[in-house]
PDB file of C-alpha atoms and ligand atoms in Angstrom:
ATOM      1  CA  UNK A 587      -8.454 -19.328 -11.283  1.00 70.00           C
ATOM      2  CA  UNK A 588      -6.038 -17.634 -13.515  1.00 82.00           C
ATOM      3  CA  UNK A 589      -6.129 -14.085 -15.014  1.00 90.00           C
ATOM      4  CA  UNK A 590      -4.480 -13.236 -18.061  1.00 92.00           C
ATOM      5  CA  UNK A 591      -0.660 -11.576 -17.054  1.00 92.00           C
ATOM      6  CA  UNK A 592      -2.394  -8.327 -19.215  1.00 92.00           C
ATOM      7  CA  UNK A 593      -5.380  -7.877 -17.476  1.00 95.00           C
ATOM      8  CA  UNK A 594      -3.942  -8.085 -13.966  1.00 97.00           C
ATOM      9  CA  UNK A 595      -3.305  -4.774 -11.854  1.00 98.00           C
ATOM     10  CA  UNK A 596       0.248  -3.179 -11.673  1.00 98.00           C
ATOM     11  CA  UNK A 597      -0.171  -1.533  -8.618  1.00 98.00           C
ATOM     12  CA  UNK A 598      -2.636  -2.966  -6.085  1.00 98.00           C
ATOM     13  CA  UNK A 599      -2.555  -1.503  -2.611  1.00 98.00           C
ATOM     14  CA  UNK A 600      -4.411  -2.872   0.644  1.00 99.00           C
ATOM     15  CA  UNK A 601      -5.754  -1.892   3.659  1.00 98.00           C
ATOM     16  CA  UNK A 602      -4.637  -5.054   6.110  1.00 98.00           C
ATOM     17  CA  UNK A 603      -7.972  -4.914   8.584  1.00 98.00           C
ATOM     18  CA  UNK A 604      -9.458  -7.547  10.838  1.00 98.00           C
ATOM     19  CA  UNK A 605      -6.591  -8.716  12.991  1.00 98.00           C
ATOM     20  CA  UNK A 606      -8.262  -7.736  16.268  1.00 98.00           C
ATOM     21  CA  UNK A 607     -11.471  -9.498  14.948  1.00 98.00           C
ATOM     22  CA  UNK A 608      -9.465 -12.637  14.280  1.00 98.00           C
ATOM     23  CA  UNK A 609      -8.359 -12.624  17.438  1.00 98.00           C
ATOM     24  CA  UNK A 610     -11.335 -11.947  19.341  1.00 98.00           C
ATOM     25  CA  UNK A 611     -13.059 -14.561  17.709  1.00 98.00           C
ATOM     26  CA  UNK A 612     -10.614 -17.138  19.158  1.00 98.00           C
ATOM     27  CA  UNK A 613     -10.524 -15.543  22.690  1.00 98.00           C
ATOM     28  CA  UNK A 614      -6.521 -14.594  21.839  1.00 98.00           C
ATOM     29  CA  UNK A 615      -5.163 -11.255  22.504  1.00 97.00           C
ATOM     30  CA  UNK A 616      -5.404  -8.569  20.210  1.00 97.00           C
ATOM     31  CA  UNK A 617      -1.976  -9.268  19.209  1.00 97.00           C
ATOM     32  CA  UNK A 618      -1.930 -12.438  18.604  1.00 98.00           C
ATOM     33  CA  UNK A 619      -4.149 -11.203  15.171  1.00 98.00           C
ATOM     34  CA  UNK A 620      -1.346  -8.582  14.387  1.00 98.00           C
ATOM     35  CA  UNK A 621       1.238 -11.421  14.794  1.00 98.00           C
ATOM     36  CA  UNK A 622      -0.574 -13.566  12.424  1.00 98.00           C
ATOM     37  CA  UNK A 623      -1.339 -10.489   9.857  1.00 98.00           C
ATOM     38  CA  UNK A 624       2.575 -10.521   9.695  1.00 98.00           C
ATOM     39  CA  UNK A 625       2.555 -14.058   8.094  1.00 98.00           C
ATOM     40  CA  UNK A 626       0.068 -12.608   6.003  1.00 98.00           C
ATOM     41  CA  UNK A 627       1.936  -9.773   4.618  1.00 98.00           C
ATOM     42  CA  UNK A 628       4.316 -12.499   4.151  1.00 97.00           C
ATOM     43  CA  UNK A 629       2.314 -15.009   1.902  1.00 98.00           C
ATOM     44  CA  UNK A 630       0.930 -12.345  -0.226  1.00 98.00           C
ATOM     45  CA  UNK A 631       3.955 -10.269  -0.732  1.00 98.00           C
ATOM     46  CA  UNK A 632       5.165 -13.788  -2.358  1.00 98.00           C
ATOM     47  CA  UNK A 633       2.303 -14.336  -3.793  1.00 98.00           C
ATOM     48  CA  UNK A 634       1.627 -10.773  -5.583  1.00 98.00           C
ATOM     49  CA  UNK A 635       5.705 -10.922  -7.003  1.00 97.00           C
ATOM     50  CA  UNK A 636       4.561 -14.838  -8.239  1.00 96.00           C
ATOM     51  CA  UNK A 637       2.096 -13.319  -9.698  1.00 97.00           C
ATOM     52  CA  UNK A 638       4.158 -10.457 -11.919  1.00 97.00           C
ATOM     53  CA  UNK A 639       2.581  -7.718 -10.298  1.00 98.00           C
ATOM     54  CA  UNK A 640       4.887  -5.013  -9.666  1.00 98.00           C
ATOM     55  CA  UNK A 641       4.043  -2.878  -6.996  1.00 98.00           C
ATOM     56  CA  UNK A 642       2.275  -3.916  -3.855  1.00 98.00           C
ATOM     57  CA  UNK A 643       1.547  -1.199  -0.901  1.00 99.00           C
ATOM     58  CA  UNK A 644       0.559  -2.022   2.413  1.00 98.00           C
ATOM     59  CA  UNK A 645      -1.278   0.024   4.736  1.00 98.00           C
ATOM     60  CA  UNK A 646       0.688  -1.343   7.669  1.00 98.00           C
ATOM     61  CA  UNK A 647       0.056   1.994  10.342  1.00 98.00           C
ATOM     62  CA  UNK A 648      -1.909   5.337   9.981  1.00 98.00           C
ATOM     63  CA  UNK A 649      -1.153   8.165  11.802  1.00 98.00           C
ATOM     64  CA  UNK A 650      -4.496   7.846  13.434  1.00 98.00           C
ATOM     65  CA  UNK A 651      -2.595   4.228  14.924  1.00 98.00           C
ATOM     66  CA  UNK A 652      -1.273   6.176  17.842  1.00 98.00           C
ATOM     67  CA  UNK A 653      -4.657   6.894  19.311  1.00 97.00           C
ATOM     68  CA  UNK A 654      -4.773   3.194  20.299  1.00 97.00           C
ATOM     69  CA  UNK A 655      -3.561   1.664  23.853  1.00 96.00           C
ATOM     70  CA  UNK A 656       0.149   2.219  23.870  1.00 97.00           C
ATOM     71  CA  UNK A 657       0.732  -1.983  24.820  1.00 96.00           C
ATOM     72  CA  UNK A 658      -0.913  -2.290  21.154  1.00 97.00           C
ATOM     73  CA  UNK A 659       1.267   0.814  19.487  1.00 98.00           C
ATOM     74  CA  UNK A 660       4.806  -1.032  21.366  1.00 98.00           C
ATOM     75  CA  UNK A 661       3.385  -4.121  19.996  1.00 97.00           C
ATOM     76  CA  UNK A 662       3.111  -3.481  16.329  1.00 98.00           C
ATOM     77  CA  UNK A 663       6.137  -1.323  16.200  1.00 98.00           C
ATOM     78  CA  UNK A 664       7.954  -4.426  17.548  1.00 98.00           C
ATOM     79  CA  UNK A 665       6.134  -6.563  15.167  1.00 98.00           C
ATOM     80  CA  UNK A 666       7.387  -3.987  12.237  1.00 98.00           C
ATOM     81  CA  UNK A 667      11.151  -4.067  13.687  1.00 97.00           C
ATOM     82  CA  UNK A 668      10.999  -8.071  13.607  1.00 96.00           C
ATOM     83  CA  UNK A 669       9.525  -8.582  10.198  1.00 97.00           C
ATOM     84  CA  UNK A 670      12.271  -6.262   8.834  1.00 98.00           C
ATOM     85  CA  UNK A 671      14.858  -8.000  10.523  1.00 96.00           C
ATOM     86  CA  UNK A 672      13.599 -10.928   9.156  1.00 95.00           C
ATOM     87  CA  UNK A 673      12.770  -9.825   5.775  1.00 97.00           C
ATOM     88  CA  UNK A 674      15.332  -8.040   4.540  1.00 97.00           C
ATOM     89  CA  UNK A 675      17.270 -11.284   3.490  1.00 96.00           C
ATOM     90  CA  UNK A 676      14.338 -12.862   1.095  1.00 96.00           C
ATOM     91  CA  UNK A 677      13.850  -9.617  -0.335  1.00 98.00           C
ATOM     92  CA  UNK A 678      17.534  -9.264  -1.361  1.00 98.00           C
ATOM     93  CA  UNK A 679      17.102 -13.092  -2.651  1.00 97.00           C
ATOM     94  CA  UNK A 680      13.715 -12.150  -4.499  1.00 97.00           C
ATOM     95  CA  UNK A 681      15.249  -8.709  -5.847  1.00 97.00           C
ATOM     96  CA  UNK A 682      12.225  -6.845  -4.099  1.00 98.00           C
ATOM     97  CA  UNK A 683      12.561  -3.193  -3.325  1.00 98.00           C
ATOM     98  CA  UNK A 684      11.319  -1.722  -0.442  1.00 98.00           C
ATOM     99  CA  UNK A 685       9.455   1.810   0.045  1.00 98.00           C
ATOM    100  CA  UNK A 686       7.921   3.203   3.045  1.00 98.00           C
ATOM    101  CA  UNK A 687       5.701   6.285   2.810  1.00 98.00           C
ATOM    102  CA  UNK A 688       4.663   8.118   5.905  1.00 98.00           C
ATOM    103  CA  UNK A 689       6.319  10.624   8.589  1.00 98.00           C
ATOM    104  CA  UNK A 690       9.040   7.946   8.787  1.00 98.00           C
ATOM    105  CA  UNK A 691      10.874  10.657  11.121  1.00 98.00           C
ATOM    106  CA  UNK A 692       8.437  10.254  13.541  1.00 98.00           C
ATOM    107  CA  UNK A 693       8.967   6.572  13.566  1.00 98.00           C
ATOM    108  CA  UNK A 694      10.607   4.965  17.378  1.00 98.00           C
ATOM    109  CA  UNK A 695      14.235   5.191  16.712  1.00 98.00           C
ATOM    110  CA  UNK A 696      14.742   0.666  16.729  1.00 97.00           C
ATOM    111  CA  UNK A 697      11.553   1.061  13.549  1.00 98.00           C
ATOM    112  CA  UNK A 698      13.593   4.120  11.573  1.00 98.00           C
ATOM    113  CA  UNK A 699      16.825   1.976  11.598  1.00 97.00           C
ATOM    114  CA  UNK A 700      15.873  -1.456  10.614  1.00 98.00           C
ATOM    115  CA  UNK A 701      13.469   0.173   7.802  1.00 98.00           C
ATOM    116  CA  UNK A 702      16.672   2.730   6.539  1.00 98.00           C
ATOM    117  CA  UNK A 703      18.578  -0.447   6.191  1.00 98.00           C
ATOM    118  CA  UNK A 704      16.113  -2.333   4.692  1.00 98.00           C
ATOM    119  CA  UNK A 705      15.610   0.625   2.157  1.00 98.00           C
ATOM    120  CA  UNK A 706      19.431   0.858   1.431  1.00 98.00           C
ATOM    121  CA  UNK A 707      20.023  -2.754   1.042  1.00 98.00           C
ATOM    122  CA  UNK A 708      16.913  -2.849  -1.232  1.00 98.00           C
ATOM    123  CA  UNK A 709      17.205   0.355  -3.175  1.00 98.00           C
ATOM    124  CA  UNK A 710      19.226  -1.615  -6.484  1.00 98.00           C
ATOM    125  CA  UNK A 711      16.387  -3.892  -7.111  1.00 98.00           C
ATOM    126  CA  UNK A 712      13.674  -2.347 -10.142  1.00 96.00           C
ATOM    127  CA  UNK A 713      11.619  -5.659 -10.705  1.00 96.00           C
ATOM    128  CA  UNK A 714       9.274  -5.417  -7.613  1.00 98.00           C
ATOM    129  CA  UNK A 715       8.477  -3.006  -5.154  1.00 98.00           C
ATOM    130  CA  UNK A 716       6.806  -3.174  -1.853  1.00 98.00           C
ATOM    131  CA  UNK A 717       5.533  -0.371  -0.081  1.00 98.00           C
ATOM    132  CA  UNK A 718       4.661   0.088   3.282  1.00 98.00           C
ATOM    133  CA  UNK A 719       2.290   2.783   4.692  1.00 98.00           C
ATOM    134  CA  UNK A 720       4.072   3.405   7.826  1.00 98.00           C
ATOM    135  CA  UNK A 721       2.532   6.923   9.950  1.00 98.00           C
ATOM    136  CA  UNK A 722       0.970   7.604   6.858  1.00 98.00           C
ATOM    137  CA  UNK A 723      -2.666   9.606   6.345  1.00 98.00           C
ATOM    138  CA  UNK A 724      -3.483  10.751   3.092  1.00 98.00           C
ATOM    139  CA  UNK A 725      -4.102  14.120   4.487  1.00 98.00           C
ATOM    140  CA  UNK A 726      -0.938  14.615   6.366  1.00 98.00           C
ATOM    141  CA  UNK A 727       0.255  14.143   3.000  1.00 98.00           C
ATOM    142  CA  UNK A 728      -1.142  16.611   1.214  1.00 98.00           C
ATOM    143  CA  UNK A 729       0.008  18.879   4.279  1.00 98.00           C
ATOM    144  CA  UNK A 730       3.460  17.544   3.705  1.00 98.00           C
ATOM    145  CA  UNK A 731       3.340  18.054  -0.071  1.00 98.00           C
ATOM    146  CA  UNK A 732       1.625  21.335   0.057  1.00 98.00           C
ATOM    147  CA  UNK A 733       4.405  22.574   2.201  1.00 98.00           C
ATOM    148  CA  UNK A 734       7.205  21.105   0.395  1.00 98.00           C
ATOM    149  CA  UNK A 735       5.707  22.465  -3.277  1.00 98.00           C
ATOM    150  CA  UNK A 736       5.221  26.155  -1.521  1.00 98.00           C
ATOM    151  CA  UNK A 737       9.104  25.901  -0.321  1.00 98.00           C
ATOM    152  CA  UNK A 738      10.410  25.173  -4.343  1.00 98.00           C
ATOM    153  CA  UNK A 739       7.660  28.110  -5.243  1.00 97.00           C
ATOM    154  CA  UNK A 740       9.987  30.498  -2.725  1.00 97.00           C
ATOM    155  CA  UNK A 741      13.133  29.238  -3.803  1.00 98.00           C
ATOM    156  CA  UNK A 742      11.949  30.210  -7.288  1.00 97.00           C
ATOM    157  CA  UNK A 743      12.109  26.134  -8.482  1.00 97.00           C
ATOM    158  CA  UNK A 744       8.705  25.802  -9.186  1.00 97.00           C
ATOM    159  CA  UNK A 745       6.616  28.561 -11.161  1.00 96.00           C
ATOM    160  CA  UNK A 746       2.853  28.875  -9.208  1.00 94.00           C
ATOM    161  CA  UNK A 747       1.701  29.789 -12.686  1.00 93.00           C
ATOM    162  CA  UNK A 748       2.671  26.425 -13.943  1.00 93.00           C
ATOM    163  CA  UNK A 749       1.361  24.734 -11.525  1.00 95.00           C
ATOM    164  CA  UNK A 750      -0.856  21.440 -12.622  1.00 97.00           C
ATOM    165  CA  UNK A 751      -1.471  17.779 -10.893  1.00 97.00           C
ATOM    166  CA  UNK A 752       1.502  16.635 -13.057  1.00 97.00           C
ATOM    167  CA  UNK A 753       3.993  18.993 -11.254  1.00 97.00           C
ATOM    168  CA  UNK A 754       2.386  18.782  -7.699  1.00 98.00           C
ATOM    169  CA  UNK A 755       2.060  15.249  -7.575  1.00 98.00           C
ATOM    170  CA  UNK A 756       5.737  14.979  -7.628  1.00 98.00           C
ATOM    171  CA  UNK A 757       5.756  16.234  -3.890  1.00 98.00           C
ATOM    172  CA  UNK A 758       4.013  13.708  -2.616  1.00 98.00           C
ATOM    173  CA  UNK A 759       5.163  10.665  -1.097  1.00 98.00           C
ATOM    174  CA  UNK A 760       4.326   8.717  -3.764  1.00 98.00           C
ATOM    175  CA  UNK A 761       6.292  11.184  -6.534  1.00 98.00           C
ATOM    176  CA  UNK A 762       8.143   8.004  -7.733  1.00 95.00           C
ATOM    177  CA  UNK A 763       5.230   5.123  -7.265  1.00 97.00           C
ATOM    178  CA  UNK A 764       2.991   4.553 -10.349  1.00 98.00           C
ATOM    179  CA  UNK A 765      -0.780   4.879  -8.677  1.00 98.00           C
ATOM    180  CA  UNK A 766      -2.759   2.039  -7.479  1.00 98.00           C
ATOM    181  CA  UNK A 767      -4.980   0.628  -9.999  1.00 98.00           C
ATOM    182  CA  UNK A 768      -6.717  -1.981  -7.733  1.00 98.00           C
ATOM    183  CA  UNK A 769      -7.156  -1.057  -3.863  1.00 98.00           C
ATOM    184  CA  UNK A 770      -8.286  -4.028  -1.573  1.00 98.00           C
ATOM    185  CA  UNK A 771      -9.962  -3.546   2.462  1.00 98.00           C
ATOM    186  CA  UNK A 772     -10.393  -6.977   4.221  1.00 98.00           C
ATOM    187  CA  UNK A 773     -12.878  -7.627   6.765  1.00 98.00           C
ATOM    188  CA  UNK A 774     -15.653  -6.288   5.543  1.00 98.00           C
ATOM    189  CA  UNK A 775     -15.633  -2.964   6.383  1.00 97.00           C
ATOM    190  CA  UNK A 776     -16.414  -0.418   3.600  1.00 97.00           C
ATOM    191  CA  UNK A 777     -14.222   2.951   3.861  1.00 96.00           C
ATOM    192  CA  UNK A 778     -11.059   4.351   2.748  1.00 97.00           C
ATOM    193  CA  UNK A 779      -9.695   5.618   6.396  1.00 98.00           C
ATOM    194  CA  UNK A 780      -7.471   8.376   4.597  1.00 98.00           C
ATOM    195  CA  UNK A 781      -5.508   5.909   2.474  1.00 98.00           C
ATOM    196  CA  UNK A 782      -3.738   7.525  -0.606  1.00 98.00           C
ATOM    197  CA  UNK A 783      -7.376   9.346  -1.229  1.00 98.00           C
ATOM    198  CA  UNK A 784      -5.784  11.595  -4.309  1.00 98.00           C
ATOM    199  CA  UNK A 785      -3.337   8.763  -5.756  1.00 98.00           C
ATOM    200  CA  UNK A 786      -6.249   5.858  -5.591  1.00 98.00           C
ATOM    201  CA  UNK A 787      -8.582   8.603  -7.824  1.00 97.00           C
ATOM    202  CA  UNK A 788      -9.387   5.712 -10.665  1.00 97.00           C
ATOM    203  CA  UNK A 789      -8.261   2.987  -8.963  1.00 98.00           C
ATOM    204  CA  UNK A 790     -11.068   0.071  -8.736  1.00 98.00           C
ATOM    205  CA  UNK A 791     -11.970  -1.166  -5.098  1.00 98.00           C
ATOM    206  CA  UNK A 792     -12.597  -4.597  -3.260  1.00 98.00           C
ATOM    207  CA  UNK A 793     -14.440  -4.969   0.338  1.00 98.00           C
ATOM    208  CA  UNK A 794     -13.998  -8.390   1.379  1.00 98.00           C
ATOM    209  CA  UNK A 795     -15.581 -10.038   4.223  1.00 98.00           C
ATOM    210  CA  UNK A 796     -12.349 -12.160   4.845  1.00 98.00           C
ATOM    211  CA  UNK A 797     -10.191 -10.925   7.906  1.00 98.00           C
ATOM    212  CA  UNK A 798      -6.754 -10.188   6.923  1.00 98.00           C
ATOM    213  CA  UNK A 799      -5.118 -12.926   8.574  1.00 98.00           C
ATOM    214  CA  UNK A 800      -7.001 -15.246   6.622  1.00 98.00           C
ATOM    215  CA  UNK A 801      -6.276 -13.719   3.661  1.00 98.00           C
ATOM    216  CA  UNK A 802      -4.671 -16.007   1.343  1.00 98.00           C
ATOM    217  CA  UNK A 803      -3.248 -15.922  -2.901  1.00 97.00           C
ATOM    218  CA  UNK A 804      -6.817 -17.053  -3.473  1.00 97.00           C
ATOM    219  CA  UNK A 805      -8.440 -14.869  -2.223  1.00 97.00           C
ATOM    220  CA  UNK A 806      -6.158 -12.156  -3.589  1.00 98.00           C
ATOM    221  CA  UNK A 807      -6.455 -14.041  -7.475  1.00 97.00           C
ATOM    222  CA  UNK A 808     -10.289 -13.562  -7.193  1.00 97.00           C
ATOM    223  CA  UNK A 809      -9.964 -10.008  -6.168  1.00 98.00           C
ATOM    224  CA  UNK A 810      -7.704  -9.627  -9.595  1.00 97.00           C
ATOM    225  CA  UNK A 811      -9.873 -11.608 -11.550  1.00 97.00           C
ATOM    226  CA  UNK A 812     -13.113  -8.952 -10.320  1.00 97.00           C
ATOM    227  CA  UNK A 813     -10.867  -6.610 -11.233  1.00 97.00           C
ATOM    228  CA  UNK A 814     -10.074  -7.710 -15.011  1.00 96.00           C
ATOM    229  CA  UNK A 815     -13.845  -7.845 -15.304  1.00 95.00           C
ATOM    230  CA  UNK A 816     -14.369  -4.645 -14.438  1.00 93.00           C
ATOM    231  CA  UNK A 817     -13.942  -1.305 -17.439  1.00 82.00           C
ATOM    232  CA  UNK A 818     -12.408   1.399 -16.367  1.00 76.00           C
ATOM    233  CA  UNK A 819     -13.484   4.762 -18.157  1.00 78.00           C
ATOM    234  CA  UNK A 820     -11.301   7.517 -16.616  1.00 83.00           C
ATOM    235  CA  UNK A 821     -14.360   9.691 -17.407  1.00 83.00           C
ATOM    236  CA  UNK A 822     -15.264   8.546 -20.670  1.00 85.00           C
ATOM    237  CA  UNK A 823     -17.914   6.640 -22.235  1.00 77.00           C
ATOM    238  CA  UNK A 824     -17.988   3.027 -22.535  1.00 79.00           C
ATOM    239  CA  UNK A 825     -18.536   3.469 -26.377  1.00 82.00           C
ATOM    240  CA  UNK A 826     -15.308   5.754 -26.362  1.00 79.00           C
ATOM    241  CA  UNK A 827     -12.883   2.534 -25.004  1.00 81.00           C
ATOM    242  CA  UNK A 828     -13.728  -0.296 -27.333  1.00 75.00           C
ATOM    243  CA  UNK A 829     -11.599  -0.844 -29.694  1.00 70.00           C
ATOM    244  CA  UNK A 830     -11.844   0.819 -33.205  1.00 64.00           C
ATOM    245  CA  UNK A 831     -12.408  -2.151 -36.152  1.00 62.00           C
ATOM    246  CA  UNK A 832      -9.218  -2.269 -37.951  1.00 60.00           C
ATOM    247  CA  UNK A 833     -11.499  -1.740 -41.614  1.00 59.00           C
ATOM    248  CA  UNK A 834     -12.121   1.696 -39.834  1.00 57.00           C
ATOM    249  CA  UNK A 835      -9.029   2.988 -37.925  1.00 56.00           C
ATOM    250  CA  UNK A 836      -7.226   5.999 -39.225  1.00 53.00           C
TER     251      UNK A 836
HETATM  252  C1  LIG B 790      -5.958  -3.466  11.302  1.00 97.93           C
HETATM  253  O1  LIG B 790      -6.535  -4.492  12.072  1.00 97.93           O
HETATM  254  C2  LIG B 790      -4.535  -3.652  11.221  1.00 97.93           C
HETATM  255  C3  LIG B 790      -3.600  -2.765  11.673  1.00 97.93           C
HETATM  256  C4  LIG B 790      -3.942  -1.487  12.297  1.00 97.93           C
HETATM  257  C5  LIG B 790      -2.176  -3.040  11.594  1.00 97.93           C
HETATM  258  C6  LIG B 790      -1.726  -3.890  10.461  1.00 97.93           C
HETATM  259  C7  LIG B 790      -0.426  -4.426  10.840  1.00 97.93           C
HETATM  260  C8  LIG B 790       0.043  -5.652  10.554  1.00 97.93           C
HETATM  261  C9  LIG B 790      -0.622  -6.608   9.688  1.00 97.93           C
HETATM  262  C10 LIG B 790       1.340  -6.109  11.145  1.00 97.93           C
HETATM  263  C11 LIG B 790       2.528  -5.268  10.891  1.00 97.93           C
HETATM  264  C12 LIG B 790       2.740  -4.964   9.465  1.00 97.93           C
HETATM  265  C13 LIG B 790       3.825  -5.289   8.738  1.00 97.93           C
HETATM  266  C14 LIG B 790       3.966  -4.798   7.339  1.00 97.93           C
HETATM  267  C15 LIG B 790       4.910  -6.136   9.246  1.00 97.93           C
HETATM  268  P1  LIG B 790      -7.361  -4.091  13.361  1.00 97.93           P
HETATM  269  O2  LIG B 790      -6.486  -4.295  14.535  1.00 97.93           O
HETATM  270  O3  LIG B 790      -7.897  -2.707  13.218  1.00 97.93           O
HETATM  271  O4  LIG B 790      -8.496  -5.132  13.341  1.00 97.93           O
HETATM  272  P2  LIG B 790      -9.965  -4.962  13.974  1.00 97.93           P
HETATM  273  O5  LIG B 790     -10.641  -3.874  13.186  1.00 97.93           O
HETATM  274  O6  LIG B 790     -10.563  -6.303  13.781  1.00 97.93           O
HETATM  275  O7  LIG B 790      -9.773  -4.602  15.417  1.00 97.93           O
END
């Protein structure tokens, strides 16, 4: 399957779901799916830079995360510190840039370090960006950002008169991060669980059945060629996008 390098997505972001299913479904413990998901984030992080496409954001741990048993939480936050130890190397070799968005302050100290460095060691690179959702909810964000925009307003950097989406969006997390234009959930379930609600406002979405750990570059090339079949109208008509004849352009 092959989709022309035009029509692909810049930006596509994904919501990594199904790794406790996985496991269930082979009697293994729940972490055994998170463990695998990390070979996952591997193979399409490759795959997505193979592919040309620029930015790729992962929704790796919400701020809802917490609420689950705290074996699970020490397990995935050990599973983050490992794959950036790990990482960090091939994305120096493969000039890829790495964001996090999130309360990273809130992050156990062993998580904040190894992703700072990561960050740092990273920061040069302009070609390819990954970004992981790390204590991130959409709506903690717009707290954050809220906040943060009311703080310039005081300090007299930021008019309130003036104020617009183009302005405000720049306290976000995502101020420097083009939005997503393509947002994928595995394993079937069908929701956005507070995942970059305002930024993913045009993006197209994919619900696929397959569990994230199965997840492979084929699946992810069918999801981008759905998504070059698909017209997006930003609020205008179909009629208004196609092309104007040359015999009648201005
Ligand atoms: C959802 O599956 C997945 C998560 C909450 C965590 C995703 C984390 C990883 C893939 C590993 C760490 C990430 C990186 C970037 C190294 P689930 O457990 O909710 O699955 P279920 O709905 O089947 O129980």
């Amino acid at each position: 399957m092959s989709v022309a390098p035009s029509q692909l997505p810049a930006h596509i972001a994904i919501i990594m779901d199904g790794n406790g299913r996985w496991a269930k479904q082979r009697k293994l413990p729940r972490i055994e799916g998170h463990r695998r998901g990390v070979e996952t984030v591997r193979a399409i992080t490759d795959a997505t830079r193979e592919l040309g496409i620029r930015y790729l954001t992962l929704y790796a741990f919400s701020v809802e995360n917490w609420k689950r048993p705290e074996e699970e939480v020490g397990a995935l936050m050990g599973l983050l510190e490992f794959f950036l130890k790990r990482e960090t190397k091939a994305m120096i070799k493969n000039r890829v840039r790495l964001l996090a968005i999130g309360r990273i302050h809130e992050l156990p100290e062993r998580v904040r370090t190894q992703l700072i460095a990561a960050m740092k060691a990273t920061e040069r690179f302009t070609d390819y960006t990954l970004v992981l959702a790390l204590n991130y909810g959409a709506r903690t964000e717009v707290v954050d950002a809220a906040r943060a925009y009311a703080t310039a307003v005081a300090a007299g950097k930021e008019k309130l008169n003036d104020s617009s989406w183009e302005t405000f969006r720049r306290y976000l997390y995502t101020a420097d991060i083009p939005d997503p234009d393509l947002v994928i959930r595995t394993s079937g379930e069908s929701r956005v669980s507070n995942f970059l609600l305002l930024q993913a406002a045009y993006a197209e979405f994919i619900f696929t059945p397959v569990l994230w750990p199965d997840f492979t570059k084929g699946e992810l090339l069918a999801a981008c060629a759905e998504f070059a079949r698909r017209e997006r109208r930003y609020g205008q008509t179909s009629e208004q996008l196609k092309p104007v004849p040359s015999a009648l352009a201005p």
